[in-house]
mmCIF file of C-alpha atoms in Angstrom:
data_model
loop_
_atom_site.group_PDB
_atom_site.id
_atom_site.type_symbol
_atom_site.label_atom_id
_atom_site.label_comp_id
_atom_site.label_asym_id
_atom_site.label_seq_id
_atom_site.Cartn_x
_atom_site.Cartn_y
_atom_site.Cartn_z
ATOM 1 C CA MET A 10 10.318 -76.300 38.053
ATOM 2 C CA ALA A 11 7.427 -77.763 36.156
ATOM 3 C CA ASP A 12 5.731 -78.287 39.482
ATOM 4 C CA GLY A 13 6.176 -74.473 40.377
ATOM 5 C CA ALA A 14 9.072 -74.813 42.781
ATOM 6 C CA LEU A 15 11.625 -72.703 43.121
ATOM 7 C CA THR A 16 14.792 -72.532 45.013
ATOM 8 C CA LEU A 17 16.402 -69.197 45.900
ATOM 9 C CA MET A 18 19.870 -68.794 47.382
ATOM 10 C CA LEU A 19 19.483 -65.705 49.792
ATOM 11 C CA SER A 20 22.560 -64.261 51.410
ATOM 12 C CA GLU A 21 22.318 -64.670 55.564
ATOM 13 C CA ASP A 22 21.585 -60.657 55.273
ATOM 14 C CA MET A 23 19.144 -60.771 52.840
ATOM 15 C CA ALA A 24 17.411 -63.872 54.418
ATOM 16 C CA ALA A 25 17.051 -61.728 57.883
ATOM 17 C CA ARG A 26 15.861 -58.302 55.902
ATOM 18 C CA LEU A 27 13.440 -60.894 54.452
ATOM 19 C CA LYS A 28 12.356 -62.193 57.540
ATOM 20 C CA ALA A 29 12.076 -58.949 59.004
ATOM 21 C CA ALA A 30 10.098 -57.366 56.362
ATOM 22 C CA ALA A 31 7.610 -60.436 56.254
ATOM 23 C CA ARG A 32 7.343 -60.250 60.145
ATOM 24 C CA ALA A 33 6.341 -56.512 59.823
ATOM 25 C CA ALA A 34 3.775 -57.083 56.915
ATOM 26 C CA GLY A 35 2.523 -60.256 58.946
ATOM 27 C CA ILE A 36 3.068 -62.787 55.772
ATOM 28 C CA THR A 37 5.144 -65.325 55.649
ATOM 29 C CA PRO A 38 9.151 -64.913 53.960
ATOM 30 C CA GLU A 39 7.608 -66.327 51.448
ATOM 31 C CA ALA A 40 4.533 -64.814 50.103
ATOM 32 C CA LEU A 41 6.509 -61.710 50.625
ATOM 33 C CA ALA A 42 9.136 -62.375 48.277
ATOM 34 C CA ILE A 43 5.886 -63.786 46.199
ATOM 35 C CA ARG A 44 4.159 -60.738 46.294
ATOM 36 C CA HIS A 45 7.388 -58.357 45.323
ATOM 37 C CA LEU A 46 8.206 -61.071 42.590
ATOM 38 C CA ASP A 47 4.737 -60.600 41.129
ATOM 39 C CA GLN A 48 4.975 -56.925 41.132
ATOM 40 C CA ALA A 49 8.242 -56.642 39.736
ATOM 41 C CA LEU A 50 7.286 -59.186 36.673
ATOM 42 C CA ILE A 51 4.157 -56.983 35.980
ATOM 43 C CA GLU A 52 6.685 -54.337 36.108
ATOM 44 C CA ALA A 53 8.792 -55.539 33.747
ATOM 45 C CA ALA A 54 5.910 -56.258 31.521
ATOM 46 C CA PHE A 55 5.230 -53.127 31.055
ATOM 47 C CA ASP A 56 8.043 -50.912 29.887
ATOM 48 C CA THR A 57 7.298 -47.118 30.382
ATOM 49 C CA SER A 58 10.686 -45.170 29.505
ATOM 50 C CA GLU A 59 9.328 -43.932 26.411
ATOM 51 C CA ALA A 60 6.336 -42.254 28.003
ATOM 52 C CA GLU A 61 8.254 -41.242 30.617
ATOM 53 C CA HIS A 62 10.675 -39.657 28.273
ATOM 54 C CA ARG A 63 7.670 -38.076 26.108
ATOM 55 C CA LEU A 64 5.927 -36.953 29.297
ATOM 56 C CA ALA A 65 9.263 -35.189 30.653
ATOM 57 C CA ARG A 66 9.446 -33.605 26.999
ATOM 58 C CA TYR A 67 5.776 -32.328 27.719
ATOM 59 C CA ASP A 68 6.359 -30.705 30.556
ATOM 60 C CA ARG A 69 9.608 -29.169 29.418
ATOM 61 C CA THR A 70 8.098 -27.854 25.961
ATOM 62 C CA GLY A 71 4.320 -28.364 25.891
ATOM 63 C CA GLN A 72 4.875 -29.603 22.812
ATOM 64 C CA HIS A 73 3.296 -33.340 22.179
ATOM 65 C CA ILE A 74 1.973 -35.998 19.537
ATOM 66 C CA GLY A 75 -1.468 -35.260 17.908
ATOM 67 C CA PHE A 76 -3.554 -38.456 17.942
ATOM 68 C CA GLU A 77 -3.209 -39.287 14.193
ATOM 69 C CA ASP A 78 0.653 -38.685 14.111
ATOM 70 C CA TRP A 79 0.647 -41.401 17.094
ATOM 71 C CA SER A 80 -1.714 -43.434 15.716
ATOM 72 C CA ALA A 81 0.131 -43.487 11.977
ATOM 73 C CA ASP A 82 3.317 -44.283 13.915
ATOM 74 C CA PHE A 83 1.664 -47.437 15.666
ATOM 75 C CA ARG A 84 -0.332 -49.039 13.163
ATOM 76 C CA ALA A 85 3.405 -48.588 10.897
ATOM 77 C CA SER A 86 5.294 -50.419 14.178
ATOM 78 C CA ILE A 87 3.106 -53.336 14.256
ATOM 79 C CA PRO A 88 5.357 -55.303 10.830
ATOM 80 C CA ARG A 89 7.866 -54.486 12.850
ATOM 81 C CA ARG A 90 6.994 -56.241 16.114
ATOM 82 C CA GLY A 91 5.509 -58.899 14.335
ATOM 83 C CA GLY A 92 2.051 -58.571 14.137
ATOM 84 C CA ALA A 93 -0.168 -57.800 11.830
ATOM 85 C CA SER A 94 -2.380 -54.996 10.780
ATOM 86 C CA ARG A 95 -6.232 -55.486 9.760
#
């Protein structure tokens, strides 16, 4: 894959659905697959599960974490994540 080429083996059903969705979007199946793969990679890079959990807790209780507490927790987590603090 050094040249950027990637071969995907799709089932007949998946290939047919990809072609139909691409036709409906007015683009090639390859372009649609790239669009969806790019979006999936972007979403995978941003794990929002903790933020969603905290928002749900706030919606239920109205309790929140203040900036000072969040900031202290964030600074403490930097060495655990392999970063350096200033």
